[in-house]
mmCIF file of C-alpha atoms in Angstrom:
data_model
loop_
_atom_site.group_PDB
_atom_site.id
_atom_site.type_symbol
_atom_site.label_atom_id
_atom_site.label_comp_id
_atom_site.label_asym_id
_atom_site.label_seq_id
_atom_site.Cartn_x
_atom_site.Cartn_y
_atom_site.Cartn_z
ATOM 1 C CA GLN A 1085 -15.481 -40.687 97.547
ATOM 2 C CA VAL A 1086 -17.400 -43.630 98.978
ATOM 3 C CA GLN A 1087 -17.010 -46.754 96.867
ATOM 4 C CA PRO A 1088 -20.193 -47.788 95.067
ATOM 5 C CA GLN A 1089 -21.665 -51.121 96.139
ATOM 6 C CA GLU A 1090 -23.511 -53.571 93.883
ATOM 7 C CA SER A 1091 -26.211 -55.890 95.201
ATOM 8 C CA GLY A 1092 -28.736 -58.322 93.797
ATOM 9 C CA PRO A 1093 -29.394 -61.997 93.040
ATOM 10 C CA ARG A 1094 -26.305 -63.955 92.069
ATOM 11 C CA LEU A 1095 -28.225 -66.649 90.182
ATOM 12 C CA VAL A 1096 -30.793 -65.993 87.459
ATOM 13 C CA LYS A 1097 -32.665 -68.555 85.382
ATOM 14 C CA PRO A 1098 -32.434 -68.517 81.581
ATOM 15 C CA SER A 1099 -35.093 -66.277 79.987
ATOM 16 C CA GLY A 1100 -35.467 -64.486 83.311
ATOM 17 C CA THR A 1101 -34.570 -60.934 84.323
ATOM 18 C CA LEU A 1102 -31.307 -59.863 85.914
ATOM 19 C CA SER A 1103 -31.759 -57.053 88.421
ATOM 20 C CA LEU A 1104 -28.944 -55.261 90.215
ATOM 21 C CA THR A 1105 -28.727 -52.176 92.376
ATOM 22 C CA CYS A 1106 -25.766 -49.900 92.989
ATOM 23 C CA ALA A 1107 -25.688 -47.951 96.257
ATOM 24 C CA VAL A 1108 -23.806 -44.682 96.158
ATOM 25 C CA SER A 1109 -23.250 -41.777 98.499
ATOM 26 C CA SER A 1110 -25.752 -38.927 98.696
ATOM 27 C CA ASP A 1111 -23.089 -36.532 97.422
ATOM 28 C CA SER A 1112 -22.477 -38.795 94.456
ATOM 29 C CA ILE A 1113 -26.115 -39.040 93.431
ATOM 30 C CA ARG A 1114 -26.335 -35.248 93.470
ATOM 31 C CA SER A 1115 -23.162 -34.807 91.438
ATOM 32 C CA SER A 1116 -22.972 -34.180 87.723
ATOM 33 C CA ASP A 1117 -21.667 -37.670 87.023
ATOM 34 C CA TRP A 1118 -23.181 -40.274 84.815
ATOM 35 C CA TRP A 1119 -23.538 -43.651 86.521
ATOM 36 C CA THR A 1120 -22.553 -46.703 84.547
ATOM 37 C CA TRP A 1121 -22.815 -50.468 84.406
ATOM 38 C CA VAL A 1122 -19.939 -52.501 82.963
ATOM 39 C CA ARG A 1123 -19.725 -56.258 82.842
ATOM 40 C CA GLN A 1124 -16.801 -58.632 82.396
ATOM 41 C CA SER A 1125 -16.785 -62.175 81.098
ATOM 42 C CA PRO A 1126 -14.059 -64.456 79.714
ATOM 43 C CA ARG A 1127 -15.874 -64.496 76.383
ATOM 44 C CA LYS A 1128 -16.351 -60.779 75.810
ATOM 45 C CA GLY A 1129 -13.940 -59.109 78.208
ATOM 46 C CA LEU A 1130 -15.008 -55.717 79.556
ATOM 47 C CA GLU A 1131 -18.304 -54.598 78.047
ATOM 48 C CA TRP A 1132 -20.037 -51.266 78.621
ATOM 49 C CA ILE A 1133 -23.738 -51.844 79.260
ATOM 50 C CA GLY A 1134 -24.911 -48.260 79.556
ATOM 51 C CA GLU A 1135 -25.170 -45.166 81.716
ATOM 52 C CA ILE A 1136 -27.741 -43.078 83.523
ATOM 53 C CA TYR A 1137 -27.722 -39.481 84.726
ATOM 54 C CA ARG A 1138 -29.397 -38.252 87.898
ATOM 55 C CA SER A 1139 -32.169 -36.761 85.742
ATOM 56 C CA GLY A 1140 -32.947 -40.244 84.414
ATOM 57 C CA SER A 1141 -31.421 -39.716 80.970
ATOM 58 C CA THR A 1142 -29.835 -42.892 79.647
ATOM 59 C CA ASN A 1143 -27.481 -44.176 76.981
ATOM 60 C CA TYR A 1144 -27.272 -47.892 76.260
ATOM 61 C CA ASN A 1145 -24.939 -50.205 74.395
ATOM 62 C CA PRO A 1146 -26.668 -50.749 71.024
ATOM 63 C CA SER A 1147 -26.069 -54.486 71.246
ATOM 64 C CA LEU A 1148 -28.009 -54.690 74.535
ATOM 65 C CA MET A 1149 -30.457 -51.826 74.110
ATOM 66 C CA SER A 1150 -33.500 -54.003 73.459
ATOM 67 C CA ARG A 1151 -33.052 -55.797 76.811
ATOM 68 C CA VAL A 1152 -31.653 -53.122 79.145
ATOM 69 C CA THR A 1153 -33.367 -50.655 81.434
ATOM 70 C CA MET A 1154 -31.613 -48.394 83.935
ATOM 71 C CA SER A 1155 -33.240 -46.274 86.587
ATOM 72 C CA VAL A 1156 -32.202 -43.977 89.418
ATOM 73 C CA ASP A 1157 -33.711 -43.570 92.872
ATOM 74 C CA LYS A 1158 -32.336 -40.358 94.336
ATOM 75 C CA SER A 1159 -34.234 -40.756 97.609
ATOM 76 C CA GLU A 1160 -32.437 -44.057 98.235
ATOM 77 C CA ASN A 1161 -29.091 -42.940 96.724
ATOM 78 C CA GLN A 1162 -29.046 -45.835 94.319
ATOM 79 C CA PHE A 1163 -29.393 -46.721 90.685
ATOM 80 C CA SER A 1164 -30.471 -49.962 89.087
ATOM 81 C CA LEU A 1165 -29.978 -52.247 86.129
ATOM 82 C CA ARG A 1166 -32.527 -54.605 84.580
ATOM 83 C CA LEU A 1167 -31.543 -57.011 81.825
ATOM 84 C CA THR A 1168 -34.325 -59.148 80.405
ATOM 85 C CA SER A 1169 -34.390 -62.461 78.526
ATOM 86 C CA VAL A 1170 -31.011 -63.519 79.882
ATOM 87 C CA THR A 1171 -29.009 -66.451 78.576
ATOM 88 C CA ALA A 1172 -25.790 -68.108 79.654
ATOM 89 C CA ALA A 1173 -23.963 -65.459 77.604
ATOM 90 C CA ASP A 1174 -25.035 -62.887 80.194
ATOM 91 C CA THR A 1175 -23.086 -64.657 82.935
ATOM 92 C CA ALA A 1176 -20.473 -62.137 84.026
ATOM 93 C CA ILE A 1177 -19.122 -59.961 86.785
ATOM 94 C CA TYR A 1178 -21.234 -56.809 86.838
ATOM 95 C CA TYR A 1179 -19.666 -53.552 88.003
ATOM 96 C CA CYS A 1180 -21.183 -50.174 88.671
ATOM 97 C CA ALA A 1181 -18.866 -47.262 88.118
ATOM 98 C CA THR A 1182 -18.681 -43.526 87.694
ATOM 99 C CA SER A 1183 -16.173 -41.015 86.448
ATOM 100 C CA GLY A 1184 -15.295 -39.765 89.912
ATOM 101 C CA GLY A 1185 -14.368 -36.458 88.338
ATOM 102 C CA TYR A 1186 -12.383 -37.844 85.401
ATOM 103 C CA SER A 1187 -13.536 -37.033 81.910
ATOM 104 C CA TYR A 1188 -14.670 -39.889 79.669
ATOM 105 C CA SER A 1189 -13.282 -42.553 81.986
ATOM 106 C CA TYR A 1190 -14.123 -44.312 85.241
ATOM 107 C CA GLY A 1191 -12.277 -43.429 88.403
ATOM 108 C CA ALA A 1192 -14.609 -45.095 90.887
ATOM 109 C CA TRP A 1193 -15.754 -48.703 90.670
ATOM 110 C CA GLY A 1194 -17.755 -51.047 92.828
ATOM 111 C CA GLN A 1195 -16.138 -54.323 93.781
ATOM 112 C CA GLY A 1196 -18.269 -56.192 91.258
ATOM 113 C CA THR A 1197 -20.793 -58.988 91.649
ATOM 114 C CA LEU A 1198 -20.779 -62.282 89.772
ATOM 115 C CA VAL A 1199 -24.135 -63.101 88.248
ATOM 116 C CA THR A 1200 -24.619 -66.604 86.852
ATOM 117 C CA VAL A 1201 -27.389 -67.503 84.439
ATOM 118 C CA SER A 1202 -28.282 -71.124 84.959
ATOM 119 C CA SER A 1203 -31.288 -73.340 85.568
ATOM 120 C CA GLU B 823 -18.561 -49.194 66.878
ATOM 121 C CA ILE B 824 -14.898 -48.344 67.316
ATOM 122 C CA VAL B 825 -12.801 -51.459 67.922
ATOM 123 C CA LEU B 826 -9.728 -51.284 70.164
ATOM 124 C CA THR B 827 -6.939 -53.774 69.508
ATOM 125 C CA GLN B 828 -4.275 -54.163 72.166
ATOM 126 C CA SER B 829 -0.859 -55.687 71.628
ATOM 127 C CA PRO B 830 0.857 -57.777 72.628
ATOM 128 C CA GLY B 831 -1.640 -60.139 74.189
ATOM 129 C CA THR B 832 0.923 -61.153 76.798
ATOM 130 C CA LEU B 833 4.146 -59.373 77.721
ATOM 131 C CA SER B 834 6.776 -61.172 79.777
ATOM 132 C CA LEU B 835 9.277 -58.888 81.486
ATOM 133 C CA SER B 836 11.368 -58.678 84.638
ATOM 134 C CA PRO B 837 11.119 -56.120 87.451
ATOM 135 C CA GLY B 838 13.126 -53.038 86.597
ATOM 136 C CA GLU B 839 12.522 -53.369 82.857
ATOM 137 C CA ARG B 840 10.496 -50.989 80.701
ATOM 138 C CA ALA B 841 7.061 -52.038 79.450
ATOM 139 C CA THR B 842 5.422 -50.656 76.319
ATOM 140 C CA LEU B 843 1.778 -51.549 75.693
ATOM 141 C CA SER B 844 -0.078 -50.622 72.517
ATOM 142 C CA CYS B 845 -3.715 -49.785 71.814
ATOM 143 C CA ARG B 846 -4.820 -49.283 68.240
ATOM 144 C CA THR B 847 -8.289 -47.963 67.397
ATOM 145 C CA SER B 848 -10.260 -48.774 64.238
ATOM 146 C CA GLN B 849 -11.098 -45.076 63.736
ATOM 147 C CA ILE B 850 -9.467 -41.841 64.783
ATOM 148 C CA VAL B 851 -10.190 -41.148 68.444
ATOM 149 C CA SER B 852 -9.759 -37.835 70.203
ATOM 150 C CA SER B 853 -7.018 -38.031 72.820
ATOM 151 C CA ARG B 854 -9.544 -36.656 75.314
ATOM 152 C CA TYR B 855 -11.483 -39.906 74.983
ATOM 153 C CA LEU B 856 -8.745 -42.488 75.588
ATOM 154 C CA ALA B 857 -8.043 -44.082 78.988
ATOM 155 C CA TRP B 858 -5.979 -46.902 80.463
ATOM 156 C CA TYR B 859 -6.793 -49.230 83.367
ATOM 157 C CA GLN B 860 -4.953 -51.804 85.441
ATOM 158 C CA GLN B 861 -6.759 -54.867 86.755
ATOM 159 C CA LYS B 862 -5.470 -57.405 89.240
ATOM 160 C CA PRO B 863 -7.154 -60.765 89.936
ATOM 161 C CA GLY B 864 -10.341 -60.442 91.935
ATOM 162 C CA GLN B 865 -10.338 -56.645 91.711
ATOM 163 C CA ALA B 866 -12.170 -54.040 89.681
ATOM 164 C CA PRO B 867 -10.221 -52.113 87.058
ATOM 165 C CA ARG B 868 -8.290 -49.130 88.364
ATOM 166 C CA LEU B 869 -7.979 -45.970 86.312
ATOM 167 C CA LEU B 870 -4.358 -45.143 85.492
ATOM 168 C CA ILE B 871 -4.463 -42.673 82.611
ATOM 169 C CA TYR B 872 -7.225 -40.476 81.228
ATOM 170 C CA GLY B 873 -7.168 -38.097 78.290
ATOM 171 C CA ALA B 874 -4.462 -40.325 76.771
ATOM 172 C CA SER B 875 -1.673 -38.846 78.906
ATOM 173 C CA SER B 876 -2.942 -37.555 82.265
ATOM 174 C CA ARG B 877 -2.306 -39.680 85.328
ATOM 175 C CA ALA B 878 -5.162 -40.276 87.738
ATOM 176 C CA THR B 879 -4.691 -39.263 91.350
ATOM 177 C CA GLY B 880 -2.210 -41.455 93.192
ATOM 178 C CA ILE B 881 -0.771 -43.128 90.106
ATOM 179 C CA PRO B 882 3.052 -43.285 90.208
ATOM 180 C CA ASP B 883 4.947 -41.297 87.618
ATOM 181 C CA ARG B 884 6.535 -44.453 86.201
ATOM 182 C CA PHE B 885 3.214 -44.818 84.355
ATOM 183 C CA SER B 886 2.830 -42.614 81.300
ATOM 184 C CA GLY B 887 0.465 -42.478 78.357
ATOM 185 C CA SER B 888 0.989 -41.089 74.882
ATOM 186 C CA GLY B 889 -0.337 -41.209 71.363
ATOM 187 C CA SER B 890 -2.947 -39.723 69.091
ATOM 188 C CA GLY B 891 -5.192 -40.570 66.181
ATOM 189 C CA THR B 892 -5.423 -44.338 66.110
ATOM 190 C CA ASP B 893 -2.262 -45.300 68.011
ATOM 191 C CA PHE B 894 -1.887 -44.994 71.755
ATOM 192 C CA THR B 895 0.750 -46.292 74.145
ATOM 193 C CA LEU B 896 1.007 -46.997 77.861
ATOM 194 C CA THR B 897 4.582 -47.058 79.137
ATOM 195 C CA ILE B 898 5.770 -48.277 82.521
ATOM 196 C CA SER B 899 9.308 -46.994 82.855
ATOM 197 C CA ARG B 900 10.655 -49.383 85.504
ATOM 198 C CA LEU B 901 8.502 -52.310 86.462
ATOM 199 C CA GLU B 902 7.745 -52.894 90.111
ATOM 200 C CA PRO B 903 6.486 -56.278 91.358
ATOM 201 C CA GLU B 904 2.996 -54.824 91.909
ATOM 202 C CA ASP B 905 2.730 -53.747 88.247
ATOM 203 C CA PHE B 906 2.218 -57.270 86.941
ATOM 204 C CA ALA B 907 -1.447 -57.318 86.014
ATOM 205 C CA VAL B 908 -3.777 -56.972 83.036
ATOM 206 C CA TYR B 909 -4.032 -53.586 81.316
ATOM 207 C CA TYR B 910 -6.960 -52.312 79.294
ATOM 208 C CA CYS B 911 -7.467 -49.319 77.064
ATOM 209 C CA GLN B 912 -10.904 -47.720 76.730
ATOM 210 C CA GLN B 913 -12.372 -45.108 74.433
ATOM 211 C CA TYR B 914 -15.494 -42.968 74.350
ATOM 212 C CA GLY B 915 -17.446 -42.482 71.150
ATOM 213 C CA SER B 916 -20.006 -39.693 70.971
ATOM 214 C CA SER B 917 -22.270 -40.705 68.110
ATOM 215 C CA PRO B 918 -24.054 -42.473 69.683
ATOM 216 C CA PRO B 919 -22.560 -42.164 73.177
ATOM 217 C CA GLU B 920 -20.752 -45.425 73.809
ATOM 218 C CA TYR B 921 -17.666 -46.729 75.576
ATOM 219 C CA THR B 922 -15.586 -49.644 74.351
ATOM 220 C CA PHE B 923 -12.629 -51.514 75.845
ATOM 221 C CA GLY B 924 -9.686 -53.303 74.359
ATOM 222 C CA GLN B 925 -9.244 -57.024 74.994
ATOM 223 C CA GLY B 926 -6.361 -56.427 77.402
ATOM 224 C CA THR B 927 -2.626 -57.046 77.660
ATOM 225 C CA LYS B 928 -1.408 -59.374 80.373
ATOM 226 C CA LEU B 929 1.879 -58.241 81.858
ATOM 227 C CA GLU B 930 3.552 -61.215 83.496
ATOM 228 C CA ILE B 931 6.801 -61.768 85.338
ATOM 229 C CA LYS B 932 9.507 -63.328 83.212
#
């Protein structure tokens, strides 16, 4: 399985919107997997942000639900994360991941991208 | 939200020794929904164990998972130098669908 690859701005201003994209293989986007965003910070450790299915169905972390939107672009073999009204607390390494065939766990991860919220 | 509490926070052992890492959940969790990961500096987490006791592809058999209910354990039978890392447990909750992680156990060389 091809490793997913995150991309997007590494610096976001407070109150702005964080936008990231995860590129995956064409086989992966057609699979029955849910695609997920997880972030990691010293303050909160590993935190599940939410997941999206190829149909566009989503589940979000209740603590972030009011600020999160995920979408999928099957023609481009990618899915995206938008997080609005960011603060310094949103500074973290953001990973995209998928089960990779494992139930209720994540067998395939991107390398992660550090996003800093700062003016 | 189900809270996962890992202990100890740091475990200092020598290569060749046995490591026992604990993950306690605040509510009963189905074994199907419990996983363990290893993370080394600068790397993404790597799946070790899923379904509480099944090893992911390529994971050496010195790694084993056990437990049920609210108490789960990751055991490394004989530590190799490359095993010193941070380990996380993770669970899936279905109502609403949500994943949560423990705070991690750092396994360091004594």
